[in-house]
Short mmCIF file of C-alpha atoms in Angstrom, two decimals:
data_model
loop_
_atom_site.label_atom_id
_atom_site.label_comp_id
_atom_site.label_asym_id
_atom_site.label_seq_id
_atom_site.Cartn_x
_atom_site.Cartn_y
_atom_site.Cartn_z
CA UNK A 21 -3.76 41.72 -4.35
CA UNK A 22 -2.67 41.33 -0.85
CA UNK A 23 -0.06 39.95 1.36
CA UNK A 24 -0.35 35.98 2.19
CA UNK A 25 -1.24 35.08 5.57
CA UNK A 26 1.34 34.04 8.00
CA UNK A 27 3.74 36.79 7.39
CA UNK A 28 4.49 39.55 9.95
CA UNK A 29 6.43 42.35 10.34
CA UNK A 30 8.17 43.20 13.67
CA UNK A 31 10.63 45.63 14.93
CA UNK A 32 13.74 43.96 15.98
CA UNK A 33 16.64 46.12 17.20
CA UNK A 34 15.46 48.97 15.12
CA UNK A 35 14.97 47.01 11.99
CA UNK A 36 11.45 46.14 10.51
CA UNK A 37 11.74 42.76 9.44
CA UNK A 38 9.28 40.23 7.72
CA UNK A 39 9.21 36.89 9.30
CA UNK A 40 7.01 33.85 8.30
CA UNK A 41 4.90 31.74 10.83
CA UNK A 42 3.93 28.42 10.86
CA UNK A 43 3.76 26.61 7.35
CA UNK A 44 5.04 29.67 5.71
CA UNK A 45 8.23 29.21 7.44
CA UNK A 46 9.09 26.08 5.74
CA UNK A 47 9.84 27.40 2.16
CA UNK A 48 10.94 30.98 3.34
CA UNK A 49 14.31 31.96 2.60
CA UNK A 50 14.24 35.56 1.96
CA UNK A 51 15.57 38.04 4.42
CA UNK A 52 13.48 41.20 4.11
CA UNK A 53 13.83 44.28 6.10
CA UNK A 54 11.59 47.32 5.30
CA UNK A 55 12.20 50.98 5.60
CA UNK A 56 9.69 53.22 6.51
CA UNK A 57 8.03 53.46 3.16
CA UNK A 58 8.13 49.84 2.90
CA UNK A 59 6.53 49.30 6.45
CA UNK A 60 3.79 51.86 5.39
CA UNK A 61 2.94 50.14 2.12
CA UNK A 62 2.99 46.49 3.91
CA UNK A 63 0.50 47.65 6.34
CA UNK A 64 -1.64 48.80 3.62
CA UNK A 65 -1.20 45.60 1.74
CA UNK A 66 -2.67 43.45 4.65
CA UNK A 67 -5.91 44.13 3.04
CA UNK A 68 -7.00 43.54 -0.47
CA UNK A 69 -5.81 46.53 -2.48
CA UNK A 70 -4.40 47.61 -5.95
CA UNK A 71 -1.12 49.45 -7.22
CA UNK A 72 -2.94 52.59 -7.88
CA UNK A 73 -4.60 52.65 -4.45
CA UNK A 74 -1.14 52.11 -2.90
CA UNK A 75 0.15 55.03 -5.10
CA UNK A 76 -2.62 57.30 -3.82
CA UNK A 77 -1.87 56.30 -0.18
CA UNK A 78 1.74 57.21 -0.66
CA UNK A 79 0.90 60.53 -2.15
CA UNK A 80 -1.43 61.33 0.74
CA UNK A 81 1.11 60.43 3.27
CA UNK A 82 4.47 61.54 1.80
CA UNK A 83 5.42 64.62 -0.01
CA UNK A 84 6.62 63.06 -3.28
CA UNK A 85 5.76 63.32 -6.88
CA UNK A 86 3.36 60.84 -8.62
CA UNK A 87 6.16 59.47 -10.72
CA UNK A 88 8.40 58.61 -7.79
CA UNK A 89 5.29 57.26 -5.82
CA UNK A 90 4.41 54.96 -8.83
CA UNK A 91 8.20 53.95 -9.03
CA UNK A 92 8.36 53.10 -5.38
CA UNK A 93 5.17 51.18 -5.41
CA UNK A 94 6.11 49.18 -8.37
CA UNK A 95 9.59 48.13 -7.13
CA UNK A 96 8.09 47.33 -3.63
CA UNK A 97 5.43 45.17 -4.92
CA UNK A 98 7.90 43.42 -7.43
CA UNK A 99 10.13 42.55 -4.37
CA UNK A 100 7.29 41.19 -2.63
CA UNK A 101 6.05 39.26 -5.68
CA UNK A 102 9.65 37.64 -6.16
CA UNK A 103 9.74 36.55 -2.56
CA UNK A 104 6.27 34.94 -3.16
CA UNK A 105 4.56 37.11 -0.57
CA UNK A 106 1.38 38.10 -2.50
CA UNK A 107 -1.86 36.64 -3.29
CA UNK A 108 -2.77 38.27 -6.52
CA UNK B 25 12.09 4.32 52.01
CA UNK B 26 11.62 5.43 48.51
CA UNK B 27 10.24 2.68 46.09
CA UNK B 28 12.23 2.52 42.90
CA UNK B 29 10.59 2.86 39.73
CA UNK B 30 10.73 0.35 36.92
CA UNK B 31 12.93 1.25 33.97
CA UNK B 32 10.41 2.79 31.43
CA UNK B 33 7.82 3.67 34.01
CA UNK B 34 6.53 7.37 33.73
CA UNK B 35 7.80 9.26 36.68
CA UNK B 36 6.75 12.83 37.57
CA UNK B 37 9.48 14.99 39.19
CA UNK B 38 10.11 18.46 39.96
CA UNK B 39 12.92 20.48 38.56
CA UNK B 40 14.50 23.89 38.13
CA UNK B 41 15.92 24.32 34.57
CA UNK B 42 17.01 27.84 33.39
CA UNK B 43 15.58 29.19 36.40
CA UNK B 44 12.14 27.95 35.75
CA UNK B 45 10.18 25.59 38.10
CA UNK B 46 9.36 22.77 35.91
CA UNK B 47 7.28 19.58 36.20
CA UNK B 48 8.26 16.86 33.96
CA UNK B 49 6.81 13.34 33.33
CA UNK B 50 9.68 11.23 31.92
CA UNK B 51 10.37 7.50 31.40
CA UNK B 52 12.50 6.18 34.11
CA UNK B 53 16.02 5.30 32.96
CA UNK B 54 15.69 7.01 29.68
CA UNK B 55 18.13 9.63 28.32
CA UNK B 56 15.95 12.45 29.10
CA UNK B 57 15.30 11.15 32.84
CA UNK B 58 19.08 10.52 33.47
CA UNK B 59 20.23 13.80 31.97
CA UNK B 60 17.51 15.83 34.00
CA UNK B 61 18.60 14.38 37.37
CA UNK B 62 21.14 17.14 37.83
CA UNK B 63 18.23 19.66 37.76
CA UNK B 64 16.05 17.81 40.28
CA UNK B 65 14.67 20.28 42.61
CA UNK B 66 11.64 20.06 45.08
CA UNK B 67 10.62 23.56 44.78
CA UNK B 68 7.73 25.26 46.75
CA UNK B 69 4.63 26.11 45.09
CA UNK B 70 3.05 25.43 41.77
CA UNK B 71 5.35 24.75 38.83
CA UNK B 72 5.73 27.42 36.05
CA UNK B 73 5.61 24.95 33.36
CA UNK B 74 4.88 21.40 32.76
CA UNK B 75 6.65 19.08 30.24
CA UNK B 76 5.00 15.75 29.42
CA UNK B 77 4.35 14.06 26.21
CA UNK B 78 1.67 11.51 26.59
CA UNK B 79 2.28 7.92 25.59
CA UNK B 80 0.09 8.26 22.33
CA UNK B 81 2.10 11.27 21.35
CA UNK B 82 5.35 9.77 22.00
CA UNK B 83 4.30 6.48 20.07
CA UNK B 84 3.33 8.33 17.09
CA UNK B 85 6.52 10.07 16.89
CA UNK B 86 8.30 6.97 17.14
CA UNK B 87 6.35 5.34 14.18
CA UNK B 88 7.09 8.49 12.06
CA UNK B 89 10.88 8.51 12.81
CA UNK B 90 11.59 4.79 12.55
CA UNK B 91 15.44 5.47 12.75
CA UNK B 92 15.02 6.83 16.31
CA UNK B 93 14.48 4.98 19.21
CA UNK B 94 11.61 5.59 21.72
CA UNK B 95 14.15 6.87 24.13
CA UNK B 96 15.72 9.24 21.56
CA UNK B 97 12.21 10.57 20.61
CA UNK B 98 11.19 11.21 24.10
CA UNK B 99 14.56 13.10 24.62
CA UNK B 100 14.15 15.07 21.53
CA UNK B 101 10.29 16.05 21.98
CA UNK B 102 10.53 16.93 25.62
CA UNK B 103 13.44 19.26 24.78
CA UNK B 104 11.39 20.83 21.93
CA UNK B 105 8.33 21.20 24.26
CA UNK B 106 10.48 22.89 26.81
CA UNK B 107 11.95 25.24 24.09
CA UNK B 108 8.51 26.10 23.01
CA UNK B 109 7.18 27.01 26.52
CA UNK B 110 10.28 28.73 27.36
CA UNK B 111 9.19 31.39 24.84
CA UNK B 112 6.62 32.73 27.46
CA UNK B 113 9.43 33.48 29.87
CA UNK B 114 11.63 35.61 27.93
CA UNK B 115 13.95 32.69 26.71
CA UNK B 116 14.73 30.73 23.65
CA UNK B 117 17.10 27.76 22.98
CA UNK B 118 19.76 28.03 20.38
CA UNK B 119 21.24 25.05 18.53
CA UNK B 120 24.75 25.80 19.44
CA UNK B 121 27.70 24.60 21.60
CA UNK B 122 28.16 26.91 24.45
CA UNK B 123 31.64 27.20 25.95
CA UNK B 124 32.40 29.43 29.15
CA UNK B 125 35.68 31.31 29.45
CA UNK B 126 36.59 33.77 31.98
CA UNK B 127 33.07 33.81 33.32
CA UNK B 128 31.32 34.42 29.90
CA UNK B 129 29.46 32.33 27.64
CA UNK B 130 30.37 32.02 23.90
CA UNK B 131 27.95 30.36 21.61
CA UNK B 132 28.90 28.68 18.42
CA UNK B 133 25.92 27.66 16.11
CA UNK B 134 25.56 25.87 12.91
CA UNK B 135 23.69 23.11 11.37
CA UNK B 136 24.46 19.64 12.67
CA UNK B 137 27.77 18.35 11.62
CA UNK B 138 29.54 21.44 10.71
CA UNK B 139 31.86 21.24 13.71
CA UNK B 140 30.54 23.37 16.55
CA UNK B 141 31.54 20.95 19.23
CA UNK B 142 34.80 20.27 17.66
CA UNK B 143 35.46 24.03 17.98
CA UNK B 144 34.36 24.41 21.47
CA UNK B 145 36.31 21.36 22.83
CA UNK B 146 39.23 23.22 21.22
CA UNK B 147 38.63 26.23 23.35
CA UNK B 148 39.01 23.71 26.30
CA UNK B 149 42.09 22.21 25.23
CA UNK B 150 43.83 25.76 24.23
CA UNK B 151 42.56 27.58 27.50
CA UNK B 152 42.88 24.41 29.59
CA UNK B 153 40.20 22.21 31.06
CA UNK B 154 40.31 24.16 34.42
CA UNK B 155 39.71 27.30 32.63
CA UNK B 156 37.24 26.66 29.83
CA UNK B 157 34.32 24.40 30.03
CA UNK B 158 31.20 23.46 27.96
CA UNK B 159 27.85 24.58 29.63
CA UNK B 160 25.67 22.75 27.11
CA UNK B 161 27.05 21.14 23.76
CA UNK B 162 23.63 21.19 21.86
CA UNK B 163 20.78 23.29 23.12
CA UNK B 164 21.74 26.01 25.60
CA UNK B 165 19.18 28.34 26.85
CA UNK B 166 19.51 32.25 26.49
CA UNK B 167 17.22 34.00 28.87
CA UNK B 168 16.63 37.57 30.04
CA UNK B 169 16.79 38.19 33.73
CA UNK B 170 15.96 41.65 33.99
CA UNK B 171 18.89 43.52 32.56
CA UNK B 172 20.83 40.48 32.25
CA UNK B 173 21.22 38.22 29.52
CA UNK B 174 22.37 34.79 30.62
CA UNK B 175 23.23 31.32 29.06
CA UNK B 176 21.85 28.39 31.06
CA UNK B 177 22.55 24.50 30.98
CA UNK B 178 19.84 22.35 30.19
CA UNK B 179 19.17 18.43 30.25
CA UNK B 180 19.07 18.71 26.49
CA UNK B 181 22.62 18.58 25.50
CA UNK B 182 22.91 16.14 22.79
CA UNK B 183 24.97 13.07 22.27
CA UNK B 184 27.84 13.99 24.20
CA UNK B 185 25.94 14.67 27.58
CA UNK B 186 27.98 17.66 28.41
CA UNK B 187 25.94 20.20 30.40
CA UNK B 188 25.86 21.86 33.55
CA UNK B 189 23.20 23.13 35.64
CA UNK B 190 24.38 26.84 36.06
CA UNK B 191 23.95 30.16 34.16
CA UNK B 192 26.69 32.55 32.99
CA UNK B 193 26.42 35.90 31.30
CA UNK B 194 26.38 35.79 27.64
CA UNK B 195 29.30 37.28 25.82
CA UNK B 196 28.54 36.63 22.05
CA UNK B 197 27.05 34.37 19.51
CA UNK B 198 28.91 33.18 16.28
CA UNK B 199 27.70 31.40 13.29
CA UNK B 200 30.16 28.82 12.24
CA UNK B 201 31.09 27.46 8.80
CA UNK B 202 34.11 25.31 7.69
CA UNK B 203 36.85 27.13 5.96
CA UNK B 204 40.75 26.59 4.99
CA UNK B 205 41.56 29.95 6.50
CA UNK B 206 40.16 31.47 9.82
CA UNK B 207 38.05 34.72 9.33
CA UNK B 208 35.42 36.27 11.53
CA UNK B 209 33.23 39.25 11.01
CA UNK B 210 30.28 40.89 12.72
CA UNK B 211 26.87 40.47 10.98
CA UNK B 212 23.90 42.97 10.74
CA UNK B 213 20.70 42.83 12.87
CA UNK B 214 18.58 41.51 9.93
CA UNK B 215 20.98 38.46 9.13
CA UNK B 216 21.38 37.99 12.79
CA UNK B 217 17.52 37.43 13.23
CA UNK B 218 17.33 34.99 10.38
CA UNK B 219 20.26 32.90 11.37
CA UNK B 220 18.94 32.52 14.88
CA UNK B 221 15.47 31.79 13.61
CA UNK B 222 17.01 28.93 11.54
CA UNK B 223 18.80 27.53 14.54
CA UNK B 224 16.05 27.43 16.88
CA UNK B 225 12.55 25.73 17.21
CA UNK B 226 10.33 27.32 14.69
CA UNK B 227 7.56 29.27 16.63
CA UNK B 228 4.25 27.82 15.55
CA UNK B 229 2.09 30.87 15.63
CA UNK B 230 2.18 34.83 15.66
CA UNK B 231 2.07 34.90 19.43
CA UNK B 232 5.20 32.56 19.97
CA UNK B 233 7.02 34.31 17.17
CA UNK B 234 6.40 37.66 18.83
CA UNK B 235 7.65 36.60 22.02
CA UNK B 236 10.83 35.30 20.34
CA UNK B 237 11.48 38.52 18.46
CA UNK B 238 10.79 40.54 21.62
CA UNK B 239 13.75 38.76 23.34
CA UNK B 240 15.72 39.34 20.20
CA UNK B 241 14.82 42.96 20.08
CA UNK B 242 16.32 43.30 23.71
CA UNK B 243 19.37 40.93 23.06
CA UNK B 244 20.60 42.14 19.61
CA UNK B 245 21.37 45.74 20.61
CA UNK B 246 23.68 44.32 23.38
CA UNK B 247 25.23 41.42 22.15
CA UNK B 248 27.59 41.03 19.23
CA UNK B 249 26.64 38.26 16.62
CA UNK B 250 29.39 37.17 14.27
CA UNK B 251 29.93 34.78 11.34
CA UNK B 252 32.89 32.90 11.14
CA UNK B 253 34.86 30.50 8.89
CA UNK B 254 37.26 28.31 10.65
CA UNK B 255 39.50 25.21 10.38
CA UNK B 256 40.48 23.06 13.19
CA UNK B 257 43.47 24.77 14.96
CA UNK B 258 44.43 26.99 17.78
CA UNK B 259 44.35 29.94 15.74
CA UNK B 260 40.72 29.23 15.06
CA UNK B 261 40.10 29.46 18.80
CA UNK B 262 42.14 32.65 19.12
CA UNK B 263 40.44 34.27 16.20
CA UNK B 264 37.02 33.79 17.57
CA UNK B 265 38.15 34.77 21.12
CA UNK B 266 39.88 37.91 20.11
CA UNK B 267 36.82 39.19 18.09
CA UNK B 268 34.16 37.90 20.53
CA UNK B 269 35.72 38.95 23.89
CA UNK B 270 35.77 42.77 23.08
CA UNK B 271 32.97 44.43 24.65
#
């Protein structure tokens, strides 16, 4: 899975915000901002990846347990899925 | 002696709009050409931007939007083109009515028909026509000038033709909705970004979006953005002014 084309994150006034570009903007209604972990995961998801690869990346980067990492990744991916931002 | 152009004939002129040296090709006698007259300026050197639609483009828009006259189409699409090019100059247009009071500009934004113009014209009534005036009733420009953030009049001011060729420091932006009782509250950065995106021309690509967000990145830490529910009354004006005039 990966994030669809035409979505970018930008830092605006201290917040990392997801914005749609071009055609993607027409149906986009979600207002999504990302914290540090979310931004980290988003950047990994701009290329084809899997949930387990993401969990491993999180574990490499952050000092968290596997359970926490798995929960974070799952929650994040679901949030993006709900906003229809992912190509499976 | 200058030769008069025939009505409808395309004429190229030099203007300064929102501080930008602009060359525009407009149909003589049309709404766009008439409202742009206040901005005529024979500046020296090369234009910073050019606005021209091309006959084929204009005709195609007219065929697509049959309820609009050719004149309306030219007015709308020259405005859209200026708005798009403005992004390269640290500025953007907000679909809003901008009222000036005590040397500061207050912008009220909302979808068409909500009552932005009604609200700002109430400001003029309440504070007096000598003290408060509309700088642009439809698409004011917000532009960064070094450290300053200013609101500029433009020829694209909507149906009421209220606009002034001046620039004024921005005090605040407020997103309006109708309500029985008057209330106002500040909104957070994320919400402000999306509200603004919804009331400006959609950037077409990543570069344009990046330019717009870069302007907002400088603007939002310094300017308060509000959401307001209002009715039509003097109290609505005072509710807005009291909240927005605080630094």
